[in-house]
JSON list of C-alpha atoms in Angstrom, two decimals:
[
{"chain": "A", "resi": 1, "resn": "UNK", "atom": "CA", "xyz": [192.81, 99.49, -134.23]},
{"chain": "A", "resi": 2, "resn": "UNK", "atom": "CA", "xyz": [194.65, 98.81, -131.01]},
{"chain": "A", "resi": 3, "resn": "UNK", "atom": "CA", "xyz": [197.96, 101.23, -130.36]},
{"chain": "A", "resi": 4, "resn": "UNK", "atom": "CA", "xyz": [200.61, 101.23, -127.69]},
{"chain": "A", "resi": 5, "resn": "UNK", "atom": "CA", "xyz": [202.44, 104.09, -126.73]},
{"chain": "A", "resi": 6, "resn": "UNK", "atom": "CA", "xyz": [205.59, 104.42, -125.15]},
{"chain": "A", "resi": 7, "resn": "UNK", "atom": "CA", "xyz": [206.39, 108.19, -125.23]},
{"chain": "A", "resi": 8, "resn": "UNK", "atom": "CA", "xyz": [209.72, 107.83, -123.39]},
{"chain": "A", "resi": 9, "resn": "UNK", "atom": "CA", "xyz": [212.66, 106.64, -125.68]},
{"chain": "A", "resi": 10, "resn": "UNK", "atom": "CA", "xyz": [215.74, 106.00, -123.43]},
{"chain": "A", "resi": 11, "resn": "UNK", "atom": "CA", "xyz": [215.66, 107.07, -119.80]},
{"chain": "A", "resi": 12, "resn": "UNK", "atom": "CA", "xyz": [219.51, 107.29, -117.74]},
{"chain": "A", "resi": 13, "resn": "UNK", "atom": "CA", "xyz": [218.98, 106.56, -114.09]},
{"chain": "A", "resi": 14, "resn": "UNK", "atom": "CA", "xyz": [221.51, 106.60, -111.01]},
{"chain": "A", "resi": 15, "resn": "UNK", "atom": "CA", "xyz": [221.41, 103.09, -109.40]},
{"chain": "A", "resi": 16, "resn": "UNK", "atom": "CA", "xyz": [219.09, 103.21, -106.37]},
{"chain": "A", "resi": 17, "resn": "UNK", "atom": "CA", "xyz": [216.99, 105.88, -108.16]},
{"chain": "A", "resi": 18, "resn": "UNK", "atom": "CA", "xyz": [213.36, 104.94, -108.70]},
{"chain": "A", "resi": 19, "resn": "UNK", "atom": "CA", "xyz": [212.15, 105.12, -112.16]},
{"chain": "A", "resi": 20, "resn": "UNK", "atom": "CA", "xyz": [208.43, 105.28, -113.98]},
{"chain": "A", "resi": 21, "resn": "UNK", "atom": "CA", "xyz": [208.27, 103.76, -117.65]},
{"chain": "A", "resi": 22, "resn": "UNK", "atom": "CA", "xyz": [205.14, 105.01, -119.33]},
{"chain": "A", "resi": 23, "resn": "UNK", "atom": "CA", "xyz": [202.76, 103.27, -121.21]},
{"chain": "A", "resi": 24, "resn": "UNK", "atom": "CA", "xyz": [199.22, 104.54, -122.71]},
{"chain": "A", "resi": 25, "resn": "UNK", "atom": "CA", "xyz": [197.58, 102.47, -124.97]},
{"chain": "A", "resi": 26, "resn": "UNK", "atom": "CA", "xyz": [194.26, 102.87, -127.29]},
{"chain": "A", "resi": 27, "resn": "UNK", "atom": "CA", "xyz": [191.66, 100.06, -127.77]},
{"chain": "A", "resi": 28, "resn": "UNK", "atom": "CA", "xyz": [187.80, 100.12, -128.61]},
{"chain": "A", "resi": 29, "resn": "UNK", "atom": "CA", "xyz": [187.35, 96.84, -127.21]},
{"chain": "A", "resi": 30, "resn": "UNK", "atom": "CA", "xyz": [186.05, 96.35, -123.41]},
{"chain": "A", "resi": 31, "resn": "UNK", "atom": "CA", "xyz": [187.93, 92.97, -123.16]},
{"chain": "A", "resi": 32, "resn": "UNK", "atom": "CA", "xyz": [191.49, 93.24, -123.34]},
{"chain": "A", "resi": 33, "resn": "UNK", "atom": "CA", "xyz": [194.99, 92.46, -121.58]},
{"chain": "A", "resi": 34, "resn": "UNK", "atom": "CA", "xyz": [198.22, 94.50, -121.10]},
{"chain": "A", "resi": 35, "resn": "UNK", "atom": "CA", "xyz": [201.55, 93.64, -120.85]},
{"chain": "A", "resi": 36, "resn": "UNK", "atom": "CA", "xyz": [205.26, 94.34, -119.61]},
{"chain": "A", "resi": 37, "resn": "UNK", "atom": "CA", "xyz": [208.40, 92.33, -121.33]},
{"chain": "A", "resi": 38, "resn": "UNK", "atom": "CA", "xyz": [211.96, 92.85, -120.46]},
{"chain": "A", "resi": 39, "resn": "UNK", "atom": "CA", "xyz": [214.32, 92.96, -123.32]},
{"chain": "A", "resi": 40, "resn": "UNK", "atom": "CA", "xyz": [217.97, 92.50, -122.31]},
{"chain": "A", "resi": 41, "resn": "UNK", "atom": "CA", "xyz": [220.80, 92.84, -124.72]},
{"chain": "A", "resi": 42, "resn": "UNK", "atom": "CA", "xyz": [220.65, 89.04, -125.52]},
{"chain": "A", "resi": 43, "resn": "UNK", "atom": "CA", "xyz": [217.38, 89.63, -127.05]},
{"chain": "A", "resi": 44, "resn": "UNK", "atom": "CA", "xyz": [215.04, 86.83, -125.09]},
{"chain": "A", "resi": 45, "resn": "UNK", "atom": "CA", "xyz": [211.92, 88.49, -124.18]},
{"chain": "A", "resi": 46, "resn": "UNK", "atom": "CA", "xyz": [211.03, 88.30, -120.17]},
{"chain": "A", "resi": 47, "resn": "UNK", "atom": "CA", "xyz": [207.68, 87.97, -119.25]},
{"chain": "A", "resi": 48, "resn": "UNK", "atom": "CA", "xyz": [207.26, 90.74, -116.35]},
{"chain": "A", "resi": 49, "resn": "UNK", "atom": "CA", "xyz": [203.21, 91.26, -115.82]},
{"chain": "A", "resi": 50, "resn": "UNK", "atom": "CA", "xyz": [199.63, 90.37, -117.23]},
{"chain": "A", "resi": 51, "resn": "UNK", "atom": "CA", "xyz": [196.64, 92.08, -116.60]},
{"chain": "A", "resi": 52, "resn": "UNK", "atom": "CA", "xyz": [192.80, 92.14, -118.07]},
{"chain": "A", "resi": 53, "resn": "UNK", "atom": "CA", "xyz": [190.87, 95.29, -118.34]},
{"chain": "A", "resi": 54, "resn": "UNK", "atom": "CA", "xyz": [188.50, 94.15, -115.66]},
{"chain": "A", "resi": 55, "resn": "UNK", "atom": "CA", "xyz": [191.18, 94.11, -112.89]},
{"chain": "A", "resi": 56, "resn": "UNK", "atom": "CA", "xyz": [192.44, 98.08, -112.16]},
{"chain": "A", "resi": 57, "resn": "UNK", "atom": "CA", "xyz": [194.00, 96.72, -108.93]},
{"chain": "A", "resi": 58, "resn": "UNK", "atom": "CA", "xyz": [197.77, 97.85, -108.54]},
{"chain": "A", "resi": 59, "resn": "UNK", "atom": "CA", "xyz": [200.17, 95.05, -108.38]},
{"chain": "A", "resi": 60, "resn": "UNK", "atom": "CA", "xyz": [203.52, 94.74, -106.41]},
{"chain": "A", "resi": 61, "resn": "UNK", "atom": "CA", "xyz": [206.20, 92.50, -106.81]},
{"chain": "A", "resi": 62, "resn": "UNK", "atom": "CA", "xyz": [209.57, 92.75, -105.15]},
{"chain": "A", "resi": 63, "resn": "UNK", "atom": "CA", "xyz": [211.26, 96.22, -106.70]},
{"chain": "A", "resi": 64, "resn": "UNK", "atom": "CA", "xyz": [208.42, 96.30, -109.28]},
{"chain": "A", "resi": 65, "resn": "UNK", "atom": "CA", "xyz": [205.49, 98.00, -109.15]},
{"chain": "A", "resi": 66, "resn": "UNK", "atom": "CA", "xyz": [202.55, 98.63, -112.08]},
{"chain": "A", "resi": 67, "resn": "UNK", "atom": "CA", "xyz": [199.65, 101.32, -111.90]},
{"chain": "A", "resi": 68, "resn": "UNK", "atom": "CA", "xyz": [196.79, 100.37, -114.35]},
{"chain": "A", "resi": 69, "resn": "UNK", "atom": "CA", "xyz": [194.10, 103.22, -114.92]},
{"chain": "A", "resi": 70, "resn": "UNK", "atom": "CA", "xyz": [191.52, 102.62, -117.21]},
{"chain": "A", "resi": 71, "resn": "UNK", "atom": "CA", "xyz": [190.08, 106.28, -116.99]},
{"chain": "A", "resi": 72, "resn": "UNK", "atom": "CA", "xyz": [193.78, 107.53, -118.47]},
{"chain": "A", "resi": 73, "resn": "UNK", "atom": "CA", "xyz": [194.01, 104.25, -120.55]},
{"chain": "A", "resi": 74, "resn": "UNK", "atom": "CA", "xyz": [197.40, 104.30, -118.80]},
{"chain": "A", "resi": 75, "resn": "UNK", "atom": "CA", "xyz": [199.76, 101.26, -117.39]},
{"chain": "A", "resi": 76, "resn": "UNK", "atom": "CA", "xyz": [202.90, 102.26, -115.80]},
{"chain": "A", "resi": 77, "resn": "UNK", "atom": "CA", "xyz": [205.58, 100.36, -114.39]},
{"chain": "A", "resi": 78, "resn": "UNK", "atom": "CA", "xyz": [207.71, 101.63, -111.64]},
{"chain": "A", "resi": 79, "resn": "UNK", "atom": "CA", "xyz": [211.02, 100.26, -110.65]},
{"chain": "A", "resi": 80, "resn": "UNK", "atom": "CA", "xyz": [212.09, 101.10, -107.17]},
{"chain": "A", "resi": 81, "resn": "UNK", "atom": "CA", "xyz": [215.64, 101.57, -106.01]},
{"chain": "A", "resi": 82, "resn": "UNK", "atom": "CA", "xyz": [217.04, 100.20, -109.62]},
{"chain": "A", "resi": 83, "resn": "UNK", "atom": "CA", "xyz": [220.05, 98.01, -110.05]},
{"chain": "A", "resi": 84, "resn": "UNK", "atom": "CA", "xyz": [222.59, 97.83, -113.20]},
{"chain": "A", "resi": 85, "resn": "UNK", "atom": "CA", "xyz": [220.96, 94.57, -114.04]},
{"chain": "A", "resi": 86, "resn": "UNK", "atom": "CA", "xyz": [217.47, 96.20, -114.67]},
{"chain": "A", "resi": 87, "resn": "UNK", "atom": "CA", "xyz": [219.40, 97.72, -117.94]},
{"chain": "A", "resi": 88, "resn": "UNK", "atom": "CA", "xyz": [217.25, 96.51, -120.57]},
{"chain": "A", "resi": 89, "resn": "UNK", "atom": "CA", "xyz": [214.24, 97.31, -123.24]},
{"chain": "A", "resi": 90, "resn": "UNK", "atom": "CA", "xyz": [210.97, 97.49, -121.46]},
{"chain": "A", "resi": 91, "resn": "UNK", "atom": "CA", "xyz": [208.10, 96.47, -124.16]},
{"chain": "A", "resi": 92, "resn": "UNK", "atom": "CA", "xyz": [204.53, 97.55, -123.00]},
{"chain": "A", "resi": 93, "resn": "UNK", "atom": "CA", "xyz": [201.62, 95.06, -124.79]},
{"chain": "A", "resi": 94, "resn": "UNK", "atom": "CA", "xyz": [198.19, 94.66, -125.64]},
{"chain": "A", "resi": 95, "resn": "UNK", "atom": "CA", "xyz": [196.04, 92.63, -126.92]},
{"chain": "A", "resi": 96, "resn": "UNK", "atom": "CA", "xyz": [192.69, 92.42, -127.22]},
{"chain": "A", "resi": 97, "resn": "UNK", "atom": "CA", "xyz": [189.86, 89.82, -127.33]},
{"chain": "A", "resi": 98, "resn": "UNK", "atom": "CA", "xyz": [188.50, 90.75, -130.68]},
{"chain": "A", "resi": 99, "resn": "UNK", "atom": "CA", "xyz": [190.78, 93.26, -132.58]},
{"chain": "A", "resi": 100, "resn": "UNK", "atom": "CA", "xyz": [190.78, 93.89, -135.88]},
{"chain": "A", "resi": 101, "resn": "UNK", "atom": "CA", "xyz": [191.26, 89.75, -137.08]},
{"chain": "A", "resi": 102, "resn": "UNK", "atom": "CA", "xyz": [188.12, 88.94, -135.57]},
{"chain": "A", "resi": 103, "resn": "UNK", "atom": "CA", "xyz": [187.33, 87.05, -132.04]},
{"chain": "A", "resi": 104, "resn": "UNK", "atom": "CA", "xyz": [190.20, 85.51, -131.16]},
{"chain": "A", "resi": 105, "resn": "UNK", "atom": "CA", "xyz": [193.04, 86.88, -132.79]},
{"chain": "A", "resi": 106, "resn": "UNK", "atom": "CA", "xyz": [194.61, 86.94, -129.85]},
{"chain": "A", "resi": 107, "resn": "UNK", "atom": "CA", "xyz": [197.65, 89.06, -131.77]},
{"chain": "A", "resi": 108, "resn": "UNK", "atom": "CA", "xyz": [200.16, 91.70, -129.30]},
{"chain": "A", "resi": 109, "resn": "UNK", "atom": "CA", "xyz": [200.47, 94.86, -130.28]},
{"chain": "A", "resi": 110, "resn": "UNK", "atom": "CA", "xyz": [203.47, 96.38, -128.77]},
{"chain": "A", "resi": 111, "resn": "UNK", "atom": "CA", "xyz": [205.19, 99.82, -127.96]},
{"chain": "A", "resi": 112, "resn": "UNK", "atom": "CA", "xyz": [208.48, 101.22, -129.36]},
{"chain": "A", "resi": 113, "resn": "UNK", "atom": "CA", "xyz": [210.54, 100.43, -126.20]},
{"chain": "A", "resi": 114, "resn": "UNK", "atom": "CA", "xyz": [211.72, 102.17, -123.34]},
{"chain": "A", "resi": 115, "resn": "UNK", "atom": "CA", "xyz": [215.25, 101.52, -123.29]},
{"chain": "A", "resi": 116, "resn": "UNK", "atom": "CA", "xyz": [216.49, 101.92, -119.73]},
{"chain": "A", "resi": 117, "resn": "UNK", "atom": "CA", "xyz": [220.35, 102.36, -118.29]},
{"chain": "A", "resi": 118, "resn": "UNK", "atom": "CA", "xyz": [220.91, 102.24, -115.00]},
{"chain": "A", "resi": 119, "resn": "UNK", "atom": "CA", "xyz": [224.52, 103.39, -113.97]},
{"chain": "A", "resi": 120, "resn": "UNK", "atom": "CA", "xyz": [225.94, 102.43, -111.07]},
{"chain": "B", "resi": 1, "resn": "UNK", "atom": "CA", "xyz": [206.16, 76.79, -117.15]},
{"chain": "B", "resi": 2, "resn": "UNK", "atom": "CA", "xyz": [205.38, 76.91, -121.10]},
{"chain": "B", "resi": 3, "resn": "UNK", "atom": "CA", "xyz": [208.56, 76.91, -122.76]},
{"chain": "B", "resi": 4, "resn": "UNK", "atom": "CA", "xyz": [209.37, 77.93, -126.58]},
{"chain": "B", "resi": 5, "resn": "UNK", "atom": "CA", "xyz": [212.28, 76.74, -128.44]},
{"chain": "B", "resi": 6, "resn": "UNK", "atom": "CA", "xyz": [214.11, 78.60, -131.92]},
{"chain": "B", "resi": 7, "resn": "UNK", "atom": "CA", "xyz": [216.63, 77.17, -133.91]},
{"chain": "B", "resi": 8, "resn": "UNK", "atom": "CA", "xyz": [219.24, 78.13, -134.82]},
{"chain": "B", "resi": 9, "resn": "UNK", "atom": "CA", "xyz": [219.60, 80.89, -132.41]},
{"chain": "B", "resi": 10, "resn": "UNK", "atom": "CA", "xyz": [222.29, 82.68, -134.89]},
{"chain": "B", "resi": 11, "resn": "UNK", "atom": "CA", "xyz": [222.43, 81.77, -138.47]},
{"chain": "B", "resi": 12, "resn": "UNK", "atom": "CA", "xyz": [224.93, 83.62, -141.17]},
{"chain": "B", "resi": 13, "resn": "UNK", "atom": "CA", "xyz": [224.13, 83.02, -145.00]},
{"chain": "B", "resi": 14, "resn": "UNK", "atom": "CA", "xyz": [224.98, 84.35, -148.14]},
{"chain": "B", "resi": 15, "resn": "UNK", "atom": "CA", "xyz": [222.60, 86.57, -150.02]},
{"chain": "B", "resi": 16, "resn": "UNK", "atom": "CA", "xyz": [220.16, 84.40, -152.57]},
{"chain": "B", "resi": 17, "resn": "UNK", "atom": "CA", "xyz": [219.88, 81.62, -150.34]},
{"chain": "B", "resi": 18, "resn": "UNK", "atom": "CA", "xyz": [217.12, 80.13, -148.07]},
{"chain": "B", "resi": 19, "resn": "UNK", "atom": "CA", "xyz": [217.07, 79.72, -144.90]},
{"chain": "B", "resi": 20, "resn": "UNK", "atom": "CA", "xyz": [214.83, 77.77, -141.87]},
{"chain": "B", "resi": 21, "resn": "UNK", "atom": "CA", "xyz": [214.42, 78.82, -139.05]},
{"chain": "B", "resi": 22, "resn": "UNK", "atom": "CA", "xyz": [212.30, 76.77, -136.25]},
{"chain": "B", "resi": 23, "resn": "UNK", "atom": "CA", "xyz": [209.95, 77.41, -133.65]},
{"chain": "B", "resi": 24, "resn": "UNK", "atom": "CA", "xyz": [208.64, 74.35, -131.37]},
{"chain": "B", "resi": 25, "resn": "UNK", "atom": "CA", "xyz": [206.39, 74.43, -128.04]},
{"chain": "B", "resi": 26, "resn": "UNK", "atom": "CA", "xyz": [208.17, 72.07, -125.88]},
{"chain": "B", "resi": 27, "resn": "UNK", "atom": "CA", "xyz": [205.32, 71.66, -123.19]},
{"chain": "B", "resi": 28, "resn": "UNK", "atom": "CA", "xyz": [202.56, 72.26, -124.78]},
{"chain": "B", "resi": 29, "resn": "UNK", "atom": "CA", "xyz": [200.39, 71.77, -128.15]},
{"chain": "B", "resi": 30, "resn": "UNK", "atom": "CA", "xyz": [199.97, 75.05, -129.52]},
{"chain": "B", "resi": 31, "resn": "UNK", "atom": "CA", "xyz": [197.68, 76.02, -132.10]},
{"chain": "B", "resi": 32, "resn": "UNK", "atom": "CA", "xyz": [198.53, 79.14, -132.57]},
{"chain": "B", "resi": 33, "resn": "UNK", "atom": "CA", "xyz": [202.10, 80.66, -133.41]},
{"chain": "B", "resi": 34, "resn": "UNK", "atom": "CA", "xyz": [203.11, 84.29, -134.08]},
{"chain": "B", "resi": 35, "resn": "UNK", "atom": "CA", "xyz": [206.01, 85.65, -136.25]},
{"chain": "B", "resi": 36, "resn": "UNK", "atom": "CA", "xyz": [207.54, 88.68, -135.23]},
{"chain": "B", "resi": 37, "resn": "UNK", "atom": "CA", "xyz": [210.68, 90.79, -136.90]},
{"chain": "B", "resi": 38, "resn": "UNK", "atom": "CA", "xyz": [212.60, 93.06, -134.66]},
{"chain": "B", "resi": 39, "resn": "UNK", "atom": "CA", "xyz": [215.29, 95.84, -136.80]},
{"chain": "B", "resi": 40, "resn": "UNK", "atom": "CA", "xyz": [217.99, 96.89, -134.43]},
{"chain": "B", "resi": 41, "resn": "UNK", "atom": "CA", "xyz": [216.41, 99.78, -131.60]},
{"chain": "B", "resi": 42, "resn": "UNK", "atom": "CA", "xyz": [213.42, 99.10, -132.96]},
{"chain": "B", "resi": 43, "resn": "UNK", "atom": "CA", "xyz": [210.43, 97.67, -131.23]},
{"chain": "B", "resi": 44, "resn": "UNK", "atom": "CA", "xyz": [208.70, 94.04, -132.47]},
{"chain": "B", "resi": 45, "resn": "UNK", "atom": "CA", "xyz": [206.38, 94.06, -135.54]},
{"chain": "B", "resi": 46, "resn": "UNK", "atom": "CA", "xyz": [203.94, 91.01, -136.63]},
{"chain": "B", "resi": 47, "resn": "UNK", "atom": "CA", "xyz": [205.21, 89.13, -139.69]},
{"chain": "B", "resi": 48, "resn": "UNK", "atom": "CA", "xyz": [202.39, 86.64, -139.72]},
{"chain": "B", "resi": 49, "resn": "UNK", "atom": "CA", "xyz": [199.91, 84.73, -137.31]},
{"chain": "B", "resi": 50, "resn": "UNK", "atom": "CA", "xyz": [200.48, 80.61, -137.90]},
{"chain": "B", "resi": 51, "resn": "UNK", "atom": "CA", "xyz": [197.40, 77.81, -137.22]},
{"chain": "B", "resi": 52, "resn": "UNK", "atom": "CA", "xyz": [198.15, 74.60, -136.90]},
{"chain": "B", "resi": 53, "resn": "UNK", "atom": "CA", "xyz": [196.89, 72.92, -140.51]},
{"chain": "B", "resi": 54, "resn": "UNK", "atom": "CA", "xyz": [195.80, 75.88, -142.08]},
{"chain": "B", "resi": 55, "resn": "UNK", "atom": "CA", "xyz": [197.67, 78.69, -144.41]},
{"chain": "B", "resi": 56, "resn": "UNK", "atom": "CA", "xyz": [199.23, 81.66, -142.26]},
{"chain": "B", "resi": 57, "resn": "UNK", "atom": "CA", "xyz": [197.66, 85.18, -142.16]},
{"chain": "B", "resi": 58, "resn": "UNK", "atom": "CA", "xyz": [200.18, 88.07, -142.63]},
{"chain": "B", "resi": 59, "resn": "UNK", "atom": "CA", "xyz": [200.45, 91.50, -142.04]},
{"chain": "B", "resi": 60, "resn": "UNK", "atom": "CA", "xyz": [200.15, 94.14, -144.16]},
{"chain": "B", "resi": 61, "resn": "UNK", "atom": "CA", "xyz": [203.18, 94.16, -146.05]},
{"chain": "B", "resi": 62, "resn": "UNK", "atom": "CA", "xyz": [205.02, 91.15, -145.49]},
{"chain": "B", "resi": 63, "resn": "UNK", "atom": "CA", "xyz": [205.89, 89.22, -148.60]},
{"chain": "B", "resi": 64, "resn": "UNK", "atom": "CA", "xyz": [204.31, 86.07, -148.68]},
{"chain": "B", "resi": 65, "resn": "UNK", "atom": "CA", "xyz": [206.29, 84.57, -150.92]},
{"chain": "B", "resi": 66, "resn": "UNK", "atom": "CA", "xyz": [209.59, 85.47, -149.43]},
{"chain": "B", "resi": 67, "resn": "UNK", "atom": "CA", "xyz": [208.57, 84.75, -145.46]},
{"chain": "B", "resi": 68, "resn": "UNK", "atom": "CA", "xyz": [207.28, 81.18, -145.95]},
{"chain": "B", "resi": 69, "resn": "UNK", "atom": "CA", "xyz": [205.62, 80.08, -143.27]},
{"chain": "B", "resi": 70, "resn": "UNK", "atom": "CA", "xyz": [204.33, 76.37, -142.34]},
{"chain": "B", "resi": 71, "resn": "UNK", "atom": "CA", "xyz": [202.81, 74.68, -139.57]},
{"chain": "B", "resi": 72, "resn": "UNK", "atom": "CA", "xyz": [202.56, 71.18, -139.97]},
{"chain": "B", "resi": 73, "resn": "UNK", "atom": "CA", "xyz": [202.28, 70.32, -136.20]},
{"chain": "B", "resi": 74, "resn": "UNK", "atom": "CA", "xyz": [200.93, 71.64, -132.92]},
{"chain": "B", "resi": 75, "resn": "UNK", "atom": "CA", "xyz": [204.39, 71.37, -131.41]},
{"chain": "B", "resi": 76, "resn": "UNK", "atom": "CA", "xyz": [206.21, 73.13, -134.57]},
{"chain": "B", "resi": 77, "resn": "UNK", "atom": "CA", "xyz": [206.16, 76.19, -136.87]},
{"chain": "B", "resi": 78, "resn": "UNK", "atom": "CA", "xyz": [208.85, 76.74, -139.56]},
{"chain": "B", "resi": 79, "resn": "UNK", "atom": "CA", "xyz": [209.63, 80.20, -141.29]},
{"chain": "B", "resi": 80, "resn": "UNK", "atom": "CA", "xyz": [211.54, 80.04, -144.18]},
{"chain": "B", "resi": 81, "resn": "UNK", "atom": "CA", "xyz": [213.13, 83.47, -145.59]},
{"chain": "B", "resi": 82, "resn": "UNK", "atom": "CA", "xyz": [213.54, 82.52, -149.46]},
{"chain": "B", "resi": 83, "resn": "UNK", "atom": "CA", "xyz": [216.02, 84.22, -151.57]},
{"chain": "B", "resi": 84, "resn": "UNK", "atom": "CA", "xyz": [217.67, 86.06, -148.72]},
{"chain": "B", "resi": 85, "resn": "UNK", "atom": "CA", "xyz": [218.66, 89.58, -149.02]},
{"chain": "B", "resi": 86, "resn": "UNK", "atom": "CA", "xyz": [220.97, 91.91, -146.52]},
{"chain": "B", "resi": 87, "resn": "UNK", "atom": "CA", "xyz": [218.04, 93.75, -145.88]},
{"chain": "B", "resi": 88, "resn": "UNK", "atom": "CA", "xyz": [216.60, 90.56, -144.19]},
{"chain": "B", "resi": 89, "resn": "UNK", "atom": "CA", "xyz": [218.95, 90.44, -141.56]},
{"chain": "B", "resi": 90, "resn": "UNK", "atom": "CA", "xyz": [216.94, 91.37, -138.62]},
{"chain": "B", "resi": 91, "resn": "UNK", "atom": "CA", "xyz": [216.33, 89.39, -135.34]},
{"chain": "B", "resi": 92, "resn": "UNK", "atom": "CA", "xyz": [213.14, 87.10, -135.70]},
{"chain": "B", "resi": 93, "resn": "UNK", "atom": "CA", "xyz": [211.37, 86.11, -132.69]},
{"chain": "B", "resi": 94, "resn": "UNK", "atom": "CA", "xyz": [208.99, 83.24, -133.01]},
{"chain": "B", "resi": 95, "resn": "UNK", "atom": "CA", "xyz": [205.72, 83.36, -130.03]},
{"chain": "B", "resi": 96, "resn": "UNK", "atom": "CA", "xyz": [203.18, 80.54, -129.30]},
{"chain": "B", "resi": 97, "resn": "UNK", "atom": "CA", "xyz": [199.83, 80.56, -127.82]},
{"chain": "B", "resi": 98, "resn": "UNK", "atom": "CA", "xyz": [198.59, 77.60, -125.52]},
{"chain": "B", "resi": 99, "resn": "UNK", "atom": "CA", "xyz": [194.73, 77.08, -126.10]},
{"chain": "B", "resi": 100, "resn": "UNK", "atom": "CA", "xyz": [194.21, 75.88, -122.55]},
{"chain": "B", "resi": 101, "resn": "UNK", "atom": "CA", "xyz": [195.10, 78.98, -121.33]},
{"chain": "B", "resi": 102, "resn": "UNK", "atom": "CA", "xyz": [192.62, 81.26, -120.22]},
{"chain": "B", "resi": 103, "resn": "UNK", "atom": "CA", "xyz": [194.57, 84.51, -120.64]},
{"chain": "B", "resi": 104, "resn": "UNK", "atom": "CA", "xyz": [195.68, 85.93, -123.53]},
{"chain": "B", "resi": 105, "resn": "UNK", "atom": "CA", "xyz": [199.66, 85.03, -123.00]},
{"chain": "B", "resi": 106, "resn": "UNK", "atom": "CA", "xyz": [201.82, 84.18, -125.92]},
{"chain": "B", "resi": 107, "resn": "UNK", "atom": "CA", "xyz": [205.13, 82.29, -124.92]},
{"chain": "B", "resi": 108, "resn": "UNK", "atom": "CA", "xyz": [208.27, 83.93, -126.65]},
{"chain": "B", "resi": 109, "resn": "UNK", "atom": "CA", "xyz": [210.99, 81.46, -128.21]},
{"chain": "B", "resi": 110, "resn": "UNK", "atom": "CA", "xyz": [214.45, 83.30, -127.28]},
{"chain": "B", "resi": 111, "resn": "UNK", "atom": "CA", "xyz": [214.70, 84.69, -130.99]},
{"chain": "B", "resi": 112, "resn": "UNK", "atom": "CA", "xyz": [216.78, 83.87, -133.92]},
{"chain": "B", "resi": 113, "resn": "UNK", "atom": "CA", "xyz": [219.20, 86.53, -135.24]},
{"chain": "B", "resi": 114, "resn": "UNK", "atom": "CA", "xyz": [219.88, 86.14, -139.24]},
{"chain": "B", "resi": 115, "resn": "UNK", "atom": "CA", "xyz": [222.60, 87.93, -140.93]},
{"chain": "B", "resi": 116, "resn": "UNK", "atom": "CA", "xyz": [222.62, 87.81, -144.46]},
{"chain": "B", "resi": 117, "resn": "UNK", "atom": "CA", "xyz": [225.65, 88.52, -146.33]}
]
């Protein structure tokens, strides 16, 4: 069965300061996707990043930053120079083509939360 | 973008009763609808998986009979928590899956936060 973990609980950060959230997950399939949501206090769930398992390449966008590496089954996000507004839960995601429902099941399994404060 | 509508987005109600809450795909038909449950700090957990026409699949441990779920439409899914206790109050987030996508992307409804008293 699929697993995501998100070893770091809370994390306190000056503003400006660069931050790492962690994410490893576990999966026997070879076909899969991972994901990063943003969780702000109003609860809504923002979309950050997608990737498959047959695309390792590092992706950049704006302050954000993810590292995917298949050989630590490990896909981190890194927030450069952080702002108070980037005070949220970070959810890390999988799911996979197959799973334990059969092809298709499409479901998200999701880690604990990272919840980040970034004081200014 | 897809976009996924709840309602109500806050709904108070005294313990015993029933109450709906709504999930609709505004831009898309989707087949597929998820039901997640979300306890304060805590992260998002799969209540059930909803197909369009057909009876919904739940997790391990999720009372059928007290999380009813239907979906009559491709646009709509209902959940209905029957008999509602305190410990029901929890925020419920509603996700739906557009077929014509080629990745694996569920669209999240902004959530629906039940307090039962």
């Amino acid at each position: 069965a699929q697993k995501v973990t998100q070893a770091q609980t809370e994390i306190s950060v000056v503003e400006k300061e660069d931050v790492t959230l962690d994410c490893v997950y576990e999966t026997r399939d070879t076909t899969y996707y991972l994901f990063w949501y943003k969780q702000p206090p109003s609860g809504e769930l923002v979309f950050l990043i997608r990737r498959n398992s047959f695309d390792e390449q590092n992706e950049i966008s704006g302050r954000y930053s993810w590292n995917f590496q298949k050989s630590t089954s490990s896909f981190n996000f890194t927030i450069t120079a952080s702002q108070v507004v980037d005070s949220a839960v970070y959810f890390c995601a999988l799911s996979e083509a197959f799973g334990d429902s059969g092809a298709g099941s499409y479901q998200l399994t999701f880690g604990k939360g990272t919840k980040l404060s970034v004081i200014p | 973008g897809a976009v996924v509508s709840q309602h109500p987005s806050r709904v108070i109600c005294k313990s015993g009763t029933s109450v709906k809450i709504e999930c609709r795909s505004l831009d898309f038909q989707a087949t597929t609808m998820f039901w997640y449950r979300q306890f304060p700090k805590k992260s998002l957990m799969l209540m059930a998986t909803s197909n369009e026409g057909s009876k919904a699949t739940y997790e391990q441990g999720v009372e059928k009979d007290k999380f009813l779920i239907n979906h009559a439409s491709l646009t709509l899914s209902t959940l209905t928590v029957t008999s509602a206790h305190p410990e029901d109050s929890s925020f419920y987030i509603c996700s739906a899956r557009d077929p014509l996508a080629v990745t694996y992307e569920q669209y999240f409804g902004p959530g629906t936060r039940l307090t039962v008293t």
